[in-house]
Short mmCIF file of C-alpha atoms and ligand atoms in Angstrom, two decimals:
data_model
loop_
_atom_site.label_atom_id
_atom_site.label_comp_id
_atom_site.label_asym_id
_atom_site.label_seq_id
_atom_site.Cartn_x
_atom_site.Cartn_y
_atom_site.Cartn_z
CA MET A 1 57.09 -148.37 35.98
CA SER A 2 60.67 -148.74 34.87
CA GLU A 3 63.23 -151.53 34.43
CA ILE A 4 63.11 -152.15 38.24
CA GLU A 5 59.32 -152.14 38.66
CA ILE A 6 59.50 -149.13 40.97
CA PRO A 7 57.83 -145.85 40.17
CA GLU A 8 60.25 -143.07 39.25
CA SER A 9 58.65 -140.98 41.97
CA HIS A 10 60.04 -143.32 44.68
CA PRO A 11 62.46 -141.29 46.86
CA ARG A 12 65.20 -143.87 46.43
CA TYR A 13 64.46 -144.56 42.76
CA GLU A 14 67.84 -143.60 41.37
CA SER A 15 69.74 -145.50 44.05
CA LEU A 16 67.71 -148.66 43.52
CA LEU A 17 68.06 -148.42 39.78
CA THR A 18 71.81 -148.06 40.15
CA ARG A 19 72.02 -151.12 42.40
CA HIS A 20 69.93 -153.09 40.02
CA ARG A 21 72.12 -152.22 37.05
CA ILE A 22 75.30 -153.15 38.94
CA GLU A 23 73.82 -156.47 40.08
CA GLU A 24 72.77 -157.19 36.52
CA GLY A 25 76.27 -156.29 35.38
CA VAL A 26 77.81 -158.90 37.67
CA GLU A 27 75.26 -161.49 36.51
CA LYS A 28 76.08 -160.80 32.86
CA GLY A 29 79.84 -161.03 33.51
CA ILE A 30 80.42 -157.33 32.76
CA THR A 31 81.05 -155.96 36.24
CA SER A 32 83.65 -157.43 38.63
CA GLN A 33 82.76 -158.46 42.19
CA GLN A 34 84.99 -155.56 43.34
CA GLY A 35 82.67 -153.35 41.38
CA LEU A 36 79.92 -154.08 43.93
CA ILE A 37 82.21 -152.80 46.70
CA ALA A 38 83.13 -149.69 44.65
CA GLN A 39 79.39 -149.03 44.16
CA GLY A 40 78.73 -149.23 47.92
CA ARG A 41 81.48 -146.78 48.59
CA GLY A 42 80.16 -144.42 45.98
CA GLU A 43 76.62 -144.60 47.35
CA ALA A 44 77.74 -143.54 50.81
CA PHE A 45 79.29 -140.34 49.36
CA ASP A 46 76.30 -139.74 47.16
CA TYR A 47 73.98 -139.95 50.16
CA LEU A 48 76.02 -137.24 51.87
CA LEU A 49 75.91 -135.10 48.76
CA GLY A 50 72.12 -135.24 48.80
CA GLU A 51 72.08 -137.49 45.67
CA GLU A 52 72.13 -134.44 43.50
CA THR A 53 74.48 -132.67 41.10
CA ILE A 54 75.90 -129.84 43.22
CA PRO A 55 76.65 -126.55 41.38
CA SER A 56 80.43 -127.06 41.35
CA ALA A 57 79.92 -130.55 39.75
CA ASP A 58 77.70 -129.00 37.07
CA ASP A 59 80.46 -126.43 36.37
CA ALA A 60 83.01 -129.25 36.12
CA GLU A 61 80.70 -131.14 33.75
CA ARG A 62 80.53 -128.15 31.46
CA VAL A 63 84.34 -127.73 31.54
CA ALA A 64 84.71 -131.46 30.85
CA ALA A 65 82.45 -131.15 27.83
CA ALA A 66 84.56 -128.18 26.61
CA GLN A 67 87.73 -130.25 27.11
CA LEU A 68 86.34 -133.16 25.07
CA LEU A 69 85.21 -130.82 22.26
CA ALA A 70 88.53 -128.94 22.20
CA ALA A 71 90.63 -132.15 22.25
CA GLU A 72 92.58 -133.37 19.24
CA HIS A 73 91.80 -136.95 20.27
CA ALA A 74 89.47 -137.58 23.16
CA VAL A 75 88.85 -141.10 24.61
CA LEU A 76 86.16 -142.21 27.02
CA SER A 77 87.45 -145.10 29.14
CA VAL A 78 84.87 -147.67 30.08
CA ASN A 79 85.23 -150.27 32.94
CA GLY A 80 82.83 -152.88 34.28
CA ASN A 81 80.90 -150.43 36.50
CA VAL A 82 80.64 -147.77 33.76
CA ALA A 83 79.36 -150.36 31.28
CA ALA A 84 76.73 -151.60 33.64
CA LEU A 85 75.51 -148.13 34.71
CA VAL A 86 75.59 -145.89 31.65
CA PRO A 87 76.30 -147.88 28.44
CA GLY A 88 73.88 -145.88 26.18
CA GLU A 89 74.76 -142.56 27.82
CA ILE A 90 78.47 -143.09 27.09
CA VAL A 91 77.64 -143.76 23.42
CA ASP A 92 75.61 -140.50 23.36
CA LEU A 93 78.50 -138.55 24.94
CA ALA A 94 80.97 -140.04 22.38
CA GLU A 95 78.64 -138.96 19.61
CA ALA A 96 78.16 -135.46 20.95
CA THR A 97 81.88 -134.85 21.38
CA GLY A 98 83.50 -136.93 18.62
CA ALA A 99 85.37 -139.02 21.29
CA ASP A 100 86.44 -142.66 20.96
CA ILE A 101 85.30 -145.28 23.41
CA GLU A 102 87.85 -147.69 24.87
CA VAL A 103 87.29 -150.61 27.26
CA ASN A 104 89.98 -150.37 29.89
CA LEU A 105 89.83 -152.67 32.93
CA PHE A 106 91.53 -152.79 36.28
CA ASN A 107 90.91 -156.55 36.58
CA ARG A 108 91.39 -157.35 32.89
CA THR A 109 90.17 -160.68 31.47
CA ALA A 110 89.66 -161.41 27.78
CA GLU A 111 86.10 -162.62 28.51
CA ARG A 112 85.06 -159.47 30.30
CA MET A 113 86.66 -157.26 27.65
CA ASP A 114 84.60 -159.01 24.93
CA ARG A 115 81.38 -158.91 26.98
CA ILE A 116 81.72 -155.24 27.65
CA ALA A 117 82.51 -154.40 23.98
CA ASP A 118 79.42 -156.40 22.94
CA HIS A 119 77.29 -154.68 25.57
CA LEU A 120 78.44 -151.26 24.26
CA ARG A 121 77.67 -152.28 20.67
CA ASP A 122 74.22 -153.47 21.76
CA HIS A 123 73.74 -149.86 23.06
CA GLY A 124 74.72 -148.32 19.73
CA ALA A 125 78.53 -148.08 19.81
CA THR A 126 79.91 -148.43 16.30
CA ALA A 127 83.61 -148.69 17.24
CA VAL A 128 85.00 -149.94 20.54
CA LYS A 129 88.72 -149.78 21.25
CA GLY A 130 90.72 -151.59 23.92
CA LEU A 131 90.90 -155.10 22.46
CA GLU A 132 94.21 -154.59 20.56
CA ALA A 133 96.15 -153.76 23.78
CA ASP A 134 99.22 -152.79 21.77
CA GLY A 135 100.14 -149.78 23.97
CA ARG A 136 101.26 -149.48 27.59
CA ILE A 137 100.84 -146.94 30.43
CA PRO A 138 104.35 -146.54 31.94
CA GLY A 139 104.75 -147.36 35.60
CA LEU A 140 102.03 -150.02 35.95
CA ASP A 141 102.28 -153.76 35.99
CA HIS A 142 101.66 -155.61 32.72
CA GLU A 143 97.93 -156.36 32.78
CA ARG A 144 96.91 -153.00 34.29
CA ALA A 145 99.07 -151.10 31.86
CA LYS A 146 97.41 -152.31 28.65
CA VAL A 147 95.77 -149.73 26.31
CA ASP A 148 95.30 -149.37 22.56
CA ALA A 149 98.17 -147.44 21.02
CA ASP A 150 95.73 -145.58 18.76
CA GLY A 151 93.19 -145.12 21.59
CA ILE A 152 94.15 -144.05 25.13
CA GLY A 153 97.84 -144.35 24.06
CA ASP A 154 97.34 -141.55 21.49
CA ALA A 155 94.75 -139.41 23.34
CA ASP A 156 95.35 -135.91 24.59
CA VAL A 157 92.20 -135.90 26.72
CA VAL A 158 90.80 -138.97 28.55
CA LEU A 159 87.67 -139.41 30.63
CA VAL A 160 88.36 -142.06 33.31
CA PRO A 161 85.27 -142.59 35.41
CA LEU A 162 85.43 -144.63 38.68
CA GLU A 163 89.14 -145.24 38.13
CA ASP A 164 91.66 -146.86 40.49
CA GLY A 165 94.07 -144.28 41.91
CA ASP A 166 97.32 -145.81 40.58
CA ARG A 167 96.04 -145.80 36.98
CA ALA A 168 94.60 -142.31 37.21
CA GLU A 169 97.95 -141.00 38.49
CA ALA A 170 99.88 -142.90 35.86
CA LEU A 171 97.72 -141.51 33.05
CA ALA A 172 98.08 -137.99 34.38
CA GLU A 173 101.85 -138.47 34.52
CA MET A 174 101.80 -139.30 30.84
CA GLY A 175 100.77 -135.71 30.30
CA LYS A 176 97.18 -136.48 29.34
CA THR A 177 94.46 -134.12 30.36
CA GLU A 178 92.43 -136.30 32.69
CA ILE A 179 88.74 -135.90 33.44
CA VAL A 180 87.73 -138.09 36.40
CA ILE A 181 84.19 -138.83 37.61
CA ASP A 182 84.30 -140.03 41.23
CA LEU A 183 81.99 -139.44 44.10
CA ASN A 184 84.90 -139.32 46.59
CA PRO A 185 86.64 -135.91 46.40
CA LEU A 186 89.52 -137.30 48.49
CA SER A 187 90.31 -140.21 46.13
CA ARG A 188 93.69 -140.10 44.39
CA SER A 189 91.93 -140.29 41.07
CA ALA A 190 89.89 -137.16 41.79
CA GLN A 191 92.99 -135.47 43.19
CA SER A 192 95.13 -136.19 40.11
CA ALA A 193 92.56 -135.01 37.59
CA ALA A 194 92.69 -131.76 35.58
CA VAL A 195 88.92 -131.80 35.79
CA PRO A 196 87.52 -133.72 38.80
CA ILE A 197 83.74 -134.35 38.63
CA ILE A 198 82.36 -135.18 42.06
CA ASP A 199 79.01 -136.58 41.03
CA ASN A 200 77.25 -139.89 40.42
CA ILE A 201 78.16 -141.16 36.91
CA ILE A 202 74.43 -141.77 36.35
CA ARG A 203 73.82 -137.93 36.52
CA ALA A 204 77.22 -136.80 35.27
CA VAL A 205 77.44 -138.35 31.85
CA PRO A 206 74.02 -137.27 30.51
CA ASN A 207 74.68 -133.73 31.87
CA MET A 208 78.07 -133.62 30.16
CA THR A 209 76.29 -134.64 26.86
CA GLU A 210 73.77 -131.83 27.27
CA HIS A 211 76.58 -129.33 27.89
CA ALA A 212 78.49 -130.70 24.86
CA ARG A 213 75.43 -130.12 22.62
CA ASP A 214 75.10 -126.54 23.97
CA LEU A 215 78.78 -125.87 23.35
CA ARG A 216 79.08 -127.54 19.98
CA ASP A 217 79.07 -124.26 18.00
CA HIS A 218 81.49 -122.43 20.32
CA SER A 219 84.78 -121.33 18.80
CA ALA A 220 88.11 -122.80 19.92
CA ALA A 221 88.84 -119.55 21.77
CA GLU A 222 85.46 -119.69 23.62
CA LEU A 223 86.10 -123.32 24.68
CA GLU A 224 89.67 -122.36 25.83
CA ALA A 225 88.19 -119.54 27.96
CA ILE A 226 85.77 -121.97 29.63
CA ILE A 227 88.66 -124.43 30.33
CA ASP A 228 91.02 -121.75 31.64
CA GLY A 229 88.37 -120.44 34.03
CA PHE A 230 88.23 -123.77 35.89
CA ASP A 231 90.03 -124.36 39.22
CA ALA A 232 90.22 -128.07 40.16
CA GLU A 233 91.24 -127.37 43.75
CA GLU A 234 88.18 -125.17 44.20
CA ALA A 235 85.87 -127.87 42.73
CA LEU A 236 87.32 -130.47 45.15
CA ALA A 237 87.02 -128.17 48.10
CA ALA A 238 83.38 -127.32 47.26
CA ALA A 239 82.45 -131.00 47.08
CA GLU A 240 84.22 -131.82 50.33
CA GLN A 241 82.43 -128.89 51.95
CA ALA A 242 79.03 -130.11 50.66
CA ILE A 243 79.70 -133.61 52.04
CA ARG A 244 80.85 -132.27 55.46
CA ASP A 245 77.95 -129.83 55.73
CA GLY A 246 75.43 -132.28 54.24
CA ASP A 247 71.82 -131.80 55.28
CA LEU A 248 70.70 -135.38 55.97
CA ASP A 249 67.06 -134.39 56.39
CA LYS A 250 66.71 -133.72 52.74
O1 PTJ B 301 85.81 -153.16 35.92
P1 PTJ B 301 87.24 -152.98 36.42
O2 PTJ B 301 87.96 -154.30 36.53
O3 PTJ B 301 88.04 -151.96 35.68
O4 PTJ B 301 87.10 -152.44 37.93
C1 PTJ B 301 86.42 -151.26 38.25
C2 PTJ B 301 86.47 -150.86 39.72
C3 PTJ B 301 85.55 -149.69 39.97
C4 PTJ B 301 86.05 -152.06 40.61
C5 PTJ B 301 88.00 -150.47 40.03
O5 PTJ B 301 88.36 -149.44 39.21
C6 PTJ B 301 88.19 -150.07 41.48
O6 PTJ B 301 88.47 -150.88 42.37
O7 PTJ B 301 87.96 -148.78 41.74
P2 PTJ B 301 88.03 -148.18 43.24
O8 PTJ B 301 89.43 -148.00 43.64
O9 PTJ B 301 87.04 -148.85 44.16
O10 PTJ B 301 87.44 -146.74 42.97
C7 PTJ B 301 86.15 -146.50 42.50
C8 PTJ B 301 85.72 -145.10 42.87
O11 PTJ B 301 84.52 -144.78 42.22
C9 PTJ B 301 85.49 -144.86 44.40
O12 PTJ B 301 86.12 -143.68 44.82
C10 PTJ B 301 83.94 -144.66 44.51
O13 PTJ B 301 83.61 -143.74 45.49
C11 PTJ B 301 83.59 -144.16 43.09
N1 PTJ B 301 82.25 -144.52 42.66
C12 PTJ B 301 81.56 -145.73 42.86
N2 PTJ B 301 80.35 -145.69 42.23
C13 PTJ B 301 80.25 -144.47 41.64
C14 PTJ B 301 81.47 -143.72 41.91
N3 PTJ B 301 81.68 -142.48 41.40
C15 PTJ B 301 80.64 -141.98 40.62
N4 PTJ B 301 79.51 -142.63 40.35
C16 PTJ B 301 79.23 -143.86 40.85
N5 PTJ B 301 78.12 -144.47 40.59
#
């Protein structure tokens, strides 16, 4: 039995666990009510993808790991859904890649910022950025533009999972290399990413960490070759194809 009193062999185990974590996130004041809607939308796409990491997503996760390792300053952005779903897994990815963690909210409130930072620390994070808010993303209204100047403001590579389209586009326009995790290959966030990962964050983040551990001893030139071999358009097209051709009997 697990945290949801359902055996891991249950065919809908992962989906039920995900729902449970999001519900708990709302109860703890970590996840916004809009986060519940975002989760429902994600679930529908995941169902059509067969609730599995398709080969093109696994490739993208490896490339994303290479990007994070090759970065001068990588930052993993955490919102209310990410904090509820994969808090410990984000800490593991940060450790495996040397990236910073920054809380960055679409619906920013001081209370939720603090709760998420505490939640991440409870899961092993030693430093959590986002609370200074002394930097801005150009082109967004005041609250939604806030970042840390020495965090996302300074980063060359950012991971923005489950991000709102406007903010994903604005970050990409700042010239940052953007890695997006989003189950919808047609979302503006996925479309604006240098590395779109069309997968459930619950599977994507641990898999990126595994790839990062495998790639840790690769040279800068080897990482560059992995990055250069990636085609974002192809990855998006493969995911859309998998969704359209989905075998619902699986
Ligand atoms: O905590 P906040 O205030 O920063 O708000 C976070 C949400 C997610 C509510 C906010 O960023 C938002 O409204 O996002 P959207 O525009 O609903 O986009 C969320 C995207 O994430 C959608 O395209 C969903 O398909 C996708 N998604 C939802 N759950 C998952 C997911 N992608 C991967 N894994 C999931 N578990």
